[in-house]
Short mmCIF file of C-alpha atoms and ligand atoms in Angstrom, two decimals:
data_model
loop_
_atom_site.label_atom_id
_atom_site.label_comp_id
_atom_site.label_asym_id
_atom_site.label_seq_id
_atom_site.Cartn_x
_atom_site.Cartn_y
_atom_site.Cartn_z
CA MET A 23 -11.11 -17.80 24.94
CA ARG A 24 -7.68 -16.58 23.73
CA THR A 25 -7.08 -13.45 21.68
CA ILE A 26 -7.96 -13.85 17.97
CA ILE A 27 -4.58 -12.71 16.41
CA GLU A 28 -3.91 -11.32 12.93
CA PRO A 29 -3.49 -14.38 10.65
CA PHE A 30 -0.38 -12.89 8.98
CA LYS A 31 3.10 -11.61 9.67
CA ILE A 32 4.38 -8.25 8.44
CA LYS A 33 7.06 -8.41 5.70
CA SER A 34 7.10 -4.84 4.62
CA VAL A 35 6.17 -1.72 6.45
CA GLU A 36 5.22 1.86 5.57
CA PRO A 37 5.96 4.71 8.05
CA ILE A 38 3.23 6.85 9.60
CA TYR A 39 4.01 10.53 10.08
CA PHE A 40 2.71 12.15 13.22
CA THR A 41 1.17 15.59 13.04
CA THR A 42 0.47 17.80 16.10
CA ARG A 43 -2.94 19.14 16.84
CA GLU A 44 -1.80 22.69 15.88
CA GLU A 45 -0.71 21.43 12.50
CA ARG A 46 -3.95 19.59 11.97
CA ILE A 47 -5.97 22.73 12.64
CA GLU A 48 -4.21 24.41 9.68
CA ILE A 49 -4.34 21.36 7.45
CA LEU A 50 -8.12 20.91 7.98
CA LYS A 51 -8.75 24.56 7.25
CA GLU A 52 -6.73 24.32 4.04
CA ALA A 53 -8.76 21.28 3.08
CA HIS A 54 -12.05 23.28 3.50
CA TYR A 55 -13.05 20.83 6.21
CA ASN A 56 -13.40 18.04 3.70
CA PRO A 57 -11.42 14.89 4.62
CA PHE A 58 -11.19 13.91 0.97
CA LEU A 59 -9.09 17.03 0.42
CA ILE A 60 -6.54 16.21 3.10
CA LYS A 61 -3.15 14.86 1.87
CA ALA A 62 -2.72 11.24 2.93
CA LYS A 63 0.69 11.98 4.45
CA ASP A 64 -1.16 14.23 6.99
CA VAL A 65 -3.33 11.34 8.22
CA ILE A 66 -2.25 9.22 11.15
CA ILE A 67 -4.79 6.44 10.85
CA ASP A 68 -6.69 6.41 7.51
CA LEU A 69 -10.11 4.97 7.72
CA LEU A 70 -11.46 6.95 4.84
CA THR A 71 -12.14 3.71 2.91
CA ASP A 72 -11.47 -0.07 2.81
CA SER A 73 -11.37 0.32 -0.99
CA GLY A 74 -8.06 -0.20 -2.80
CA THR A 75 -6.29 0.19 0.52
CA SER A 76 -5.69 -3.46 1.35
CA ALA A 77 -2.16 -4.89 2.05
CA MET A 78 -1.53 -7.47 -0.70
CA SER A 79 -0.09 -10.76 0.37
CA SER A 80 3.30 -12.18 -0.57
CA GLY A 81 1.32 -14.59 -2.82
CA GLN A 82 -0.30 -11.68 -4.70
CA TRP A 83 2.99 -9.85 -5.08
CA ALA A 84 4.56 -13.09 -6.52
CA GLY A 85 1.49 -13.26 -8.87
CA MET A 86 2.20 -9.72 -9.99
CA MET A 87 5.47 -10.97 -11.42
CA LEU A 88 3.66 -13.62 -13.34
CA GLY A 89 1.27 -11.12 -14.85
CA ASP A 90 0.86 -11.76 -18.56
CA GLU A 91 0.70 -8.37 -20.42
CA SER A 92 -0.52 -9.67 -23.70
CA TYR A 93 -3.17 -7.34 -25.18
CA ALA A 94 -5.57 -10.14 -26.03
CA GLY A 95 -6.13 -13.59 -24.44
CA SER A 96 -3.53 -13.22 -21.67
CA ASN A 97 -2.94 -16.07 -19.14
CA SER A 98 -3.78 -13.71 -16.29
CA PHE A 99 -7.19 -13.06 -17.80
CA PHE A 100 -8.02 -16.78 -17.89
CA HIS A 101 -6.77 -17.20 -14.32
CA PHE A 102 -9.05 -14.28 -13.28
CA GLU A 103 -12.01 -15.52 -15.27
CA ASN A 104 -11.73 -19.04 -13.85
CA GLN A 105 -11.65 -17.74 -10.36
CA VAL A 106 -14.66 -15.44 -10.82
CA GLN A 107 -16.48 -18.33 -12.53
CA LYS A 108 -15.67 -20.71 -9.71
CA ILE A 109 -17.17 -18.33 -7.09
CA THR A 110 -20.11 -16.86 -9.01
CA GLY A 111 -21.03 -19.45 -11.61
CA MET A 112 -21.36 -16.61 -14.19
CA LYS A 113 -20.72 -17.50 -17.84
CA HIS A 114 -19.57 -14.02 -18.95
CA VAL A 115 -16.87 -12.32 -16.98
CA ILE A 116 -15.93 -8.78 -18.05
CA PRO A 117 -12.98 -6.91 -16.31
CA THR A 118 -13.16 -3.21 -15.59
CA HIS A 119 -10.78 -0.80 -13.92
CA GLN A 120 -12.98 -0.63 -10.86
CA GLY A 121 -16.56 -1.15 -9.64
CA ARG A 122 -18.11 2.04 -10.93
CA ALA A 123 -16.83 1.29 -14.49
CA ALA A 124 -18.92 -1.86 -14.29
CA GLU A 125 -21.86 0.14 -13.06
CA LYS A 126 -21.42 2.74 -15.74
CA ILE A 127 -21.49 0.08 -18.53
CA LEU A 128 -24.41 -1.81 -17.08
CA PHE A 129 -26.65 1.15 -16.36
CA SER A 130 -25.79 2.93 -19.67
CA ILE A 131 -27.34 -0.14 -21.35
CA ILE A 132 -30.32 -1.00 -19.04
CA GLY A 133 -30.99 2.36 -17.39
CA GLY A 134 -32.61 5.51 -18.93
CA LYS A 135 -35.54 7.88 -18.34
CA GLY A 136 -38.65 6.36 -16.79
CA LYS A 137 -36.75 3.27 -15.40
CA TYR A 138 -36.44 2.26 -11.83
CA ILE A 139 -33.41 0.33 -10.40
CA VAL A 140 -34.37 -1.17 -7.07
CA SER A 141 -31.97 -2.16 -4.22
CA ASN A 142 -31.74 -2.81 -0.57
CA THR A 143 -29.43 0.26 -0.58
CA LEU A 144 -27.49 1.65 -3.55
CA PHE A 145 -23.97 2.73 -2.89
CA ASP A 146 -23.26 6.43 -3.83
CA THR A 147 -21.50 5.64 -7.17
CA THR A 148 -24.10 3.13 -8.09
CA ARG A 149 -26.88 5.60 -7.46
CA ALA A 150 -24.94 8.21 -9.38
CA ASN A 151 -24.50 6.03 -12.38
CA ILE A 152 -28.24 5.11 -12.40
CA GLU A 153 -29.22 8.75 -12.10
CA PHE A 154 -26.74 9.85 -14.72
CA SER A 155 -28.48 7.43 -17.15
CA GLY A 156 -31.75 9.17 -16.43
CA ALA A 157 -33.21 6.32 -14.34
CA GLU A 158 -34.19 6.47 -10.74
CA GLY A 159 -32.57 4.53 -7.92
CA VAL A 160 -34.94 3.21 -5.18
CA ASP A 161 -33.80 1.88 -1.83
CA LEU A 162 -36.09 -0.56 -0.09
CA LEU A 163 -34.28 -1.53 3.08
CA CYS A 164 -35.95 -3.55 5.79
CA GLU A 165 -37.22 -1.53 8.76
CA GLU A 166 -34.53 -2.98 11.24
CA GLY A 167 -31.88 -1.61 8.94
CA LYS A 168 -33.07 1.93 9.53
CA GLN A 169 -32.64 1.89 13.26
CA PRO A 170 -29.04 2.40 14.20
CA SER A 171 -29.22 1.10 17.73
CA LEU A 172 -31.30 -2.00 17.09
CA VAL A 173 -29.36 -5.32 17.15
CA ALA A 174 -30.49 -7.76 14.48
CA PRO A 175 -28.57 -10.34 12.49
CA PHE A 176 -29.34 -9.25 8.94
CA LYS A 177 -30.02 -5.58 8.83
CA GLY A 178 -29.01 -5.34 5.18
CA ASN A 179 -32.08 -7.35 4.05
CA MET A 180 -34.45 -5.94 1.53
CA ASP A 181 -38.06 -5.18 2.53
CA VAL A 182 -39.64 -7.82 0.31
CA LYS A 183 -43.17 -6.56 0.93
CA ALA A 184 -42.13 -3.10 -0.22
CA LEU A 185 -40.50 -4.68 -3.29
CA GLU A 186 -43.71 -6.45 -4.25
CA ASN A 187 -45.73 -3.28 -3.79
CA PHE A 188 -43.27 -1.23 -5.74
CA ILE A 189 -43.33 -3.62 -8.68
CA LEU A 190 -47.18 -3.60 -8.68
CA GLU A 191 -47.26 0.22 -8.50
CA LYS A 192 -44.61 1.00 -11.23
CA GLY A 193 -44.99 -2.07 -13.40
CA ALA A 194 -42.34 -4.69 -13.96
CA ALA A 195 -41.65 -3.40 -17.49
CA ASN A 196 -40.27 -0.22 -15.91
CA ILE A 197 -37.90 -2.04 -13.56
CA PRO A 198 -34.97 -3.54 -15.68
CA LEU A 199 -33.07 -4.70 -12.57
CA VAL A 200 -33.12 -5.40 -8.90
CA ILE A 201 -29.62 -5.17 -7.34
CA ILE A 202 -28.78 -6.34 -3.86
CA THR A 203 -25.63 -4.86 -2.18
CA VAL A 204 -23.76 -7.38 0.00
CA THR A 205 -22.90 -6.32 2.65
CA ASN A 206 -24.92 -3.05 2.73
CA ASN A 207 -22.13 -0.48 2.75
CA SER A 208 -24.29 2.63 3.05
CA GLY A 209 -26.42 1.00 5.73
CA GLY A 210 -23.59 -0.01 8.13
CA GLY A 211 -21.82 -2.90 6.38
CA GLN A 212 -24.75 -5.09 7.45
CA PRO A 213 -25.27 -8.41 5.80
CA VAL A 214 -28.14 -9.81 3.73
CA SER A 215 -29.40 -13.30 4.68
CA MET A 216 -29.69 -16.16 2.22
CA ALA A 217 -33.36 -16.47 3.13
CA ASN A 218 -33.92 -12.83 2.11
CA LEU A 219 -32.03 -13.24 -1.13
CA ARG A 220 -34.14 -16.32 -1.97
CA MET A 221 -37.39 -14.37 -1.33
CA VAL A 222 -36.14 -11.49 -3.43
CA LYS A 223 -35.23 -13.91 -6.15
CA GLU A 224 -38.74 -15.52 -6.03
CA ILE A 225 -40.35 -12.16 -6.52
CA CYS A 226 -38.09 -11.16 -9.30
CA LYS A 227 -38.75 -14.48 -11.04
CA GLN A 228 -42.47 -14.10 -10.85
CA HIS A 229 -42.16 -10.57 -12.56
CA GLN A 230 -39.29 -11.64 -14.84
CA ILE A 231 -36.99 -8.92 -13.48
CA PRO A 232 -33.30 -9.94 -13.43
CA LEU A 233 -31.54 -9.96 -10.09
CA PHE A 234 -27.93 -8.74 -9.79
CA ILE A 235 -25.63 -8.60 -6.85
CA ASP A 236 -23.21 -5.77 -5.97
CA ALA A 237 -20.64 -8.14 -4.70
CA CYS A 238 -17.90 -5.83 -3.31
CA ARG A 239 -17.91 -7.50 0.09
CA PHE A 240 -19.40 -10.82 -0.73
CA ALA A 241 -17.01 -12.85 1.49
CA GLU A 242 -17.67 -10.77 4.55
CA ASN A 243 -21.40 -11.24 3.85
CA CYS A 244 -20.96 -15.03 3.48
CA TYR A 245 -19.14 -15.18 6.79
CA PHE A 246 -22.12 -13.55 8.51
CA ILE A 247 -24.40 -16.12 6.85
CA GLN A 248 -22.19 -18.91 8.08
CA GLN A 249 -22.11 -17.60 11.65
CA ARG A 250 -25.70 -16.37 11.95
CA GLU A 251 -28.02 -18.23 9.62
CA ASN A 252 -29.42 -21.64 10.39
CA GLY A 253 -27.99 -24.44 8.25
CA TYR A 254 -24.76 -22.82 7.13
CA LYS A 255 -22.38 -23.56 10.11
CA SER A 256 -20.73 -26.45 8.46
CA LYS A 257 -20.52 -24.99 4.94
CA SER A 258 -17.39 -23.41 3.57
CA ILE A 259 -17.34 -19.72 2.44
CA LEU A 260 -16.93 -20.86 -1.10
CA GLU A 261 -20.09 -23.08 -0.87
CA ILE A 262 -22.03 -20.27 0.69
CA ALA A 263 -20.83 -17.83 -1.94
CA GLN A 264 -21.77 -20.28 -4.76
CA GLU A 265 -25.28 -20.55 -3.39
CA LEU A 266 -25.55 -16.76 -2.95
CA PHE A 267 -24.56 -16.07 -6.60
CA SER A 268 -26.80 -18.87 -7.84
CA TYR A 269 -29.89 -16.72 -7.19
CA ALA A 270 -28.57 -13.92 -9.43
CA GLU A 271 -28.38 -13.39 -13.14
CA GLY A 272 -25.38 -11.16 -12.81
CA CYS A 273 -23.14 -9.12 -10.55
CA THR A 274 -20.87 -6.08 -10.39
CA MET A 275 -17.78 -6.07 -8.18
CA SER A 276 -15.18 -3.67 -7.09
CA ALA A 277 -12.06 -5.84 -6.59
CA LYS A 278 -10.72 -3.05 -4.39
CA LYS A 279 -12.64 -4.47 -1.46
CA ASP A 280 -12.95 -8.28 -0.98
CA ALA A 281 -10.30 -9.10 -3.56
CA PHE A 282 -7.51 -7.34 -1.74
CA ALA A 283 -6.52 -5.50 -4.92
CA ASN A 284 -5.43 -1.88 -5.13
CA ILE A 285 -7.40 -1.48 -8.41
CA GLY A 286 -9.85 -3.43 -10.44
CA GLY A 287 -13.35 -4.71 -10.80
CA PHE A 288 -15.65 -6.75 -12.98
CA LEU A 289 -19.13 -7.22 -14.42
CA ALA A 290 -20.37 -10.85 -14.72
CA MET A 291 -23.57 -12.34 -16.00
CA GLN A 292 -25.35 -15.31 -17.52
CA ASN A 293 -27.18 -13.41 -20.31
CA GLU A 294 -25.24 -13.61 -23.58
CA PRO A 295 -26.83 -10.75 -25.62
CA LEU A 296 -26.44 -8.43 -22.67
CA ALA A 297 -22.83 -9.51 -22.24
CA MET A 298 -22.12 -8.76 -25.85
CA GLU A 299 -23.56 -5.25 -25.50
CA CYS A 300 -21.50 -4.61 -22.36
CA ARG A 301 -18.29 -5.75 -24.11
CA ASN A 302 -18.99 -3.42 -26.99
CA LEU A 303 -19.23 -0.54 -24.58
CA LEU A 304 -16.19 -1.95 -22.67
CA ILE A 305 -14.05 -1.70 -25.75
CA ILE A 306 -14.70 1.98 -26.32
CA THR A 307 -14.36 2.91 -22.69
CA GLU A 308 -12.19 0.52 -20.73
CA GLY A 309 -10.26 -1.72 -23.12
CA PHE A 310 -10.28 -5.05 -24.91
CA PRO A 311 -12.53 -7.67 -23.22
CA THR A 312 -9.70 -9.71 -21.75
CA TYR A 313 -8.07 -6.84 -19.80
CA GLY A 314 -10.80 -4.24 -19.26
CA GLY A 315 -8.94 -1.19 -17.86
CA LEU A 316 -6.40 -3.42 -16.09
CA ALA A 317 -2.88 -4.69 -16.49
CA GLY A 318 -2.35 -8.44 -16.61
CA ARG A 319 -0.58 -8.18 -13.24
CA ASP A 320 -3.78 -6.64 -11.70
CA LEU A 321 -5.87 -9.48 -12.98
CA GLU A 322 -3.44 -11.92 -11.46
CA ALA A 323 -3.58 -10.04 -8.04
CA ILE A 324 -7.43 -10.08 -8.15
CA ALA A 325 -7.55 -13.78 -8.97
CA ILE A 326 -5.30 -14.70 -6.03
CA GLY A 327 -7.05 -12.21 -3.74
CA LEU A 328 -10.46 -13.73 -4.41
CA GLU A 329 -9.15 -17.08 -3.18
CA GLU A 330 -7.40 -15.63 -0.09
CA VAL A 331 -10.52 -13.67 1.03
CA MET A 332 -12.48 -16.82 1.58
CA HIS A 333 -10.04 -18.28 4.09
CA GLN A 334 -11.88 -19.05 7.31
CA ASP A 335 -9.12 -17.74 9.64
CA TYR A 336 -8.93 -14.42 7.71
CA LEU A 337 -12.63 -13.74 7.91
CA LYS A 338 -12.81 -14.64 11.61
CA TYR A 339 -10.00 -12.16 12.37
CA ARG A 340 -11.55 -9.53 10.00
CA ILE A 341 -15.04 -9.53 11.46
CA ARG A 342 -13.66 -9.84 14.99
CA SER A 343 -11.44 -6.72 14.55
CA ILE A 344 -14.50 -4.57 13.75
CA GLU A 345 -16.43 -6.08 16.64
CA TYR A 346 -13.57 -5.31 18.95
CA ILE A 347 -13.81 -1.58 18.35
CA GLY A 348 -17.55 -1.83 18.97
CA GLU A 349 -17.07 -3.46 22.38
CA LYS A 350 -14.74 -0.60 23.41
CA LEU A 351 -17.17 2.13 22.23
CA GLU A 352 -20.14 0.34 23.85
CA ALA A 353 -18.39 0.30 27.23
CA ALA A 354 -17.82 4.10 26.93
CA GLY A 355 -21.52 4.78 25.89
CA VAL A 356 -20.52 6.04 22.42
CA PRO A 357 -23.48 5.72 19.96
CA PHE A 358 -22.73 3.59 16.82
CA LEU A 359 -24.66 1.48 14.40
CA LYS A 360 -25.36 -1.94 15.84
CA PRO A 361 -24.36 -4.65 15.53
CA THR A 362 -20.99 -3.87 14.07
CA GLY A 363 -20.79 -4.74 10.33
CA GLY A 364 -18.17 -6.33 8.15
CA HIS A 365 -15.72 -3.60 7.13
CA ALA A 366 -16.26 -0.57 9.21
CA ILE A 367 -17.63 0.99 12.37
CA TYR A 368 -20.37 3.55 11.75
CA LEU A 369 -20.70 6.24 14.41
CA ASP A 370 -24.20 7.55 14.84
CA ALA A 371 -23.63 11.29 14.50
CA LYS A 372 -27.20 12.14 15.06
CA ALA A 373 -27.08 10.49 18.55
CA PHE A 374 -23.39 11.61 19.14
CA LEU A 375 -24.11 15.33 18.28
CA PRO A 376 -27.86 15.78 18.93
CA ASN A 377 -27.50 19.54 19.04
CA ILE A 378 -26.38 19.81 15.34
CA PRO A 379 -29.37 19.53 12.94
CA PRO A 380 -29.03 17.57 9.69
CA ARG A 381 -28.76 20.85 7.61
CA GLU A 382 -25.55 21.56 9.51
CA TYR A 383 -24.19 18.10 8.72
CA PRO A 384 -23.44 16.43 12.12
CA GLY A 385 -21.50 13.63 10.38
CA GLN A 386 -19.10 16.15 8.70
CA ALA A 387 -18.67 17.86 12.11
CA LEU A 388 -17.71 14.56 13.72
CA CYS A 389 -15.28 13.71 10.92
CA ALA A 390 -13.55 17.07 11.45
CA GLU A 391 -13.25 16.50 15.16
CA LEU A 392 -11.80 12.94 14.84
CA TYR A 393 -9.18 14.41 12.53
CA LEU A 394 -8.27 17.27 14.88
CA GLU A 395 -8.21 15.04 18.00
CA GLY A 396 -6.19 12.19 16.64
CA GLY A 397 -5.40 12.51 12.95
CA ILE A 398 -8.04 9.95 12.04
CA ARG A 399 -9.75 10.20 8.72
CA GLY A 400 -13.31 8.90 8.28
CA VAL A 401 -16.14 9.66 5.92
CA GLU A 402 -19.65 11.04 6.36
CA ILE A 403 -22.42 8.80 5.15
CA GLY A 404 -25.52 10.93 5.75
CA SER A 405 -27.12 14.02 4.49
CA LEU A 406 -23.92 15.26 2.83
CA MET A 407 -23.48 12.06 0.72
CA PHE A 408 -27.21 11.32 0.17
CA GLY A 409 -29.20 14.53 0.94
CA LYS A 410 -31.16 16.14 -1.85
CA TYR A 411 -32.59 19.62 -2.16
CA GLY A 412 -36.37 20.01 -2.43
CA ALA A 413 -38.13 22.31 -4.85
CA ASP A 414 -37.98 24.99 -2.13
CA GLY A 415 -34.15 24.67 -1.99
CA GLN A 416 -34.29 23.11 1.47
CA LEU A 417 -32.24 20.07 2.25
CA ILE A 418 -34.16 16.77 2.32
CA PRO A 419 -32.02 14.85 4.90
CA ASN A 420 -30.94 11.23 4.71
CA ASN A 421 -32.58 8.97 7.22
CA MET A 422 -29.36 8.33 9.09
CA GLU A 423 -26.39 10.53 9.87
CA LEU A 424 -23.39 8.27 10.01
CA VAL A 425 -19.66 8.59 10.15
CA ARG A 426 -17.94 5.55 8.63
CA LEU A 427 -14.56 4.45 9.88
CA ALA A 428 -13.62 1.68 7.30
CA VAL A 429 -10.82 -0.48 8.20
CA PRO A 430 -8.40 -1.32 5.37
CA ARG A 431 -7.84 -5.14 5.03
CA ARG A 432 -4.69 -6.52 6.68
CA VAL A 433 -3.15 -3.08 7.26
CA TYR A 434 -3.65 -1.99 10.87
CA THR A 435 -2.77 -3.99 14.02
CA GLN A 436 -4.62 -4.13 17.34
CA SER A 437 -2.72 -1.25 18.84
CA HIS A 438 -3.78 1.01 15.94
CA ILE A 439 -7.35 0.06 16.58
CA ASP A 440 -6.90 0.68 20.31
CA TYR A 441 -5.68 4.17 19.50
CA VAL A 442 -8.80 4.78 17.27
CA ALA A 443 -11.12 3.75 20.11
CA GLU A 444 -9.34 6.09 22.50
CA VAL A 445 -9.55 9.10 20.13
CA ILE A 446 -13.34 8.48 19.52
CA ILE A 447 -14.02 8.25 23.23
CA ASP A 448 -12.00 11.46 23.92
CA VAL A 449 -14.12 13.32 21.27
CA PHE A 450 -17.20 11.88 22.86
CA LYS A 451 -16.27 13.34 26.13
CA LYS A 452 -15.77 16.87 24.56
CA ARG A 453 -18.88 16.61 22.32
CA GLU A 454 -20.76 19.53 23.77
CA GLY A 455 -18.54 22.19 22.15
CA ILE A 456 -18.62 20.79 18.64
CA ARG A 457 -20.30 23.05 15.91
CA GLY A 458 -21.86 22.18 12.51
CA PHE A 459 -20.96 23.22 9.00
CA ARG A 460 -22.31 25.09 6.04
CA ILE A 461 -21.44 24.19 2.42
CA THR A 462 -19.67 26.96 0.42
CA TYR A 463 -19.07 24.89 -2.71
CA GLU A 464 -20.67 21.74 -4.23
CA THR A 465 -21.17 19.81 -7.42
CA PRO A 466 -24.48 18.28 -8.69
CA PHE A 467 -23.19 14.67 -8.56
CA LEU A 468 -21.26 13.03 -5.75
CA ARG A 469 -20.83 16.36 -4.05
CA HIS A 470 -19.17 14.97 -0.90
CA PHE A 471 -15.89 14.26 -2.76
CA THR A 472 -15.16 17.91 -3.53
CA ALA A 473 -17.52 20.01 -1.41
CA ARG A 474 -16.08 22.86 0.74
CA PHE A 475 -17.33 23.94 4.09
CA GLU A 476 -17.13 26.67 6.73
CA ARG A 477 -18.16 26.38 10.34
CA VAL A 478 -21.61 27.63 11.46
CA LYS A 479 -21.15 30.59 13.80
N1 LIG B 23 -20.58 -0.68 -4.64
C1 LIG B 23 -20.26 -0.59 -3.40
C2 LIG B 23 -21.14 -1.27 -2.39
C3 LIG B 23 -19.11 0.12 -2.99
O1 LIG B 23 -18.83 0.14 -1.61
C4 LIG B 23 -18.35 0.78 -3.98
C5 LIG B 23 -17.16 1.53 -3.51
C6 LIG B 23 -18.68 0.63 -5.26
C7 LIG B 23 -19.82 -0.11 -5.64
C8 LIG B 23 -17.81 1.25 -6.31
O2 LIG B 23 -16.64 0.68 -6.50
O3 LIG B 23 -14.87 2.36 -5.91
O4 LIG B 23 -14.29 0.37 -7.26
O5 LIG B 23 -15.61 2.16 -8.24
N2 LIG B 23 -16.96 1.97 -2.36
C9 LIG B 23 -15.91 2.64 -1.90
C10 LIG B 23 -16.05 2.97 -0.46
C11 LIG B 23 -15.44 3.89 -2.67
O6 LIG B 23 -15.26 3.78 0.10
O7 LIG B 23 -17.02 2.40 0.17
P1 LIG B 23 -15.30 1.45 -6.96
#
């Protein structure tokens, strides 16, 4: 088989600045050992996120020039609305400035004290918006999804038995929504199968609970369905997406992921009264319903991106480029979450640094080391992001300690990726000397963005 090449040519480039290890020691100290506090210019390969970091296509840039900036009823809105409706079949499409704004609006309306929002796994901003409303977020991930080294095709699936039990225990009246994240970002970018979605839908229907989809990475999920699930080989990504959304009453999406946009998002749904309520809140927080918090040119870029992301050649290259890092790490014995997911490689920090206990944040220690060794920036997805304090003030750790290296779409070439694998393998060889961290400053919500650290002696 020949090399699967990038299905694009490069028209415009951005320089990378190279720091030395000595410089990085100082930079990391100044950033209080938190990668979010490092300046982007001081990063060689930035794998902090795949969100808003995509390279736009020449088609999208051309679309930006066609952006209609009318306050109400702009052409760009209708282009955007058509495209979202074509994929999701949702009647009401509400633009927002990014995914979490859609979440904020939705959960302000349907959340609240005493309510439970159930998911396969909620992303951090989704959970935070649920909790901020007073409701509780509940993750019911399938058992395979909790074992980093286990290879299974759909580790993002929901545990349907657990869902049924949970509904019986808490009562359907207290569960305003079930939301399935595709792919499951916090659980390794793992896909959800169509069969699982169908079962979840069946249960929701029995109990009259609406099902929503967190659709940030819907196209990557659909590609996995096409490749791995019986009966989808000959279907197009659009057809698969249309079926996927047909089981849902609504969705939230950050267009900063699978729409190749640098900003944007939306909320879409079938239910008219709920859509009216959402639009009312949108007007006081985001903007008029035909622009949300966006410029017309952003709506145009999203509409075009949503079409491009479903191209078969693109998705084949995209998923392969992640798998490729996995193959290199596997050959060197580096522990990572298997199989590789859609948008990132997730190093298993618990297995990588077994001597560092969760209360000393092994994921954060590994992030620091990747930066020092090669100027690579990743993010901890473990007890720093999702840990809670018990009544006794002790940390209740997350079940996995991961470091996510998210690959921006269409940005890095194969040699960048080769470099990343080399740096990870070098850190792995030196893993014995790595020490953990203690938090010196933190906030009550989303603490990982701003927390400060010092090394444990
Ligand atoms: N849902 C999922 C599954 C996400 O991954 C994100 C963002 C959001 C919702 C919120 O969207 O950022 O546009 O407000 N994830 C980014 C990440 C931040 O790095 O994974 P947003």
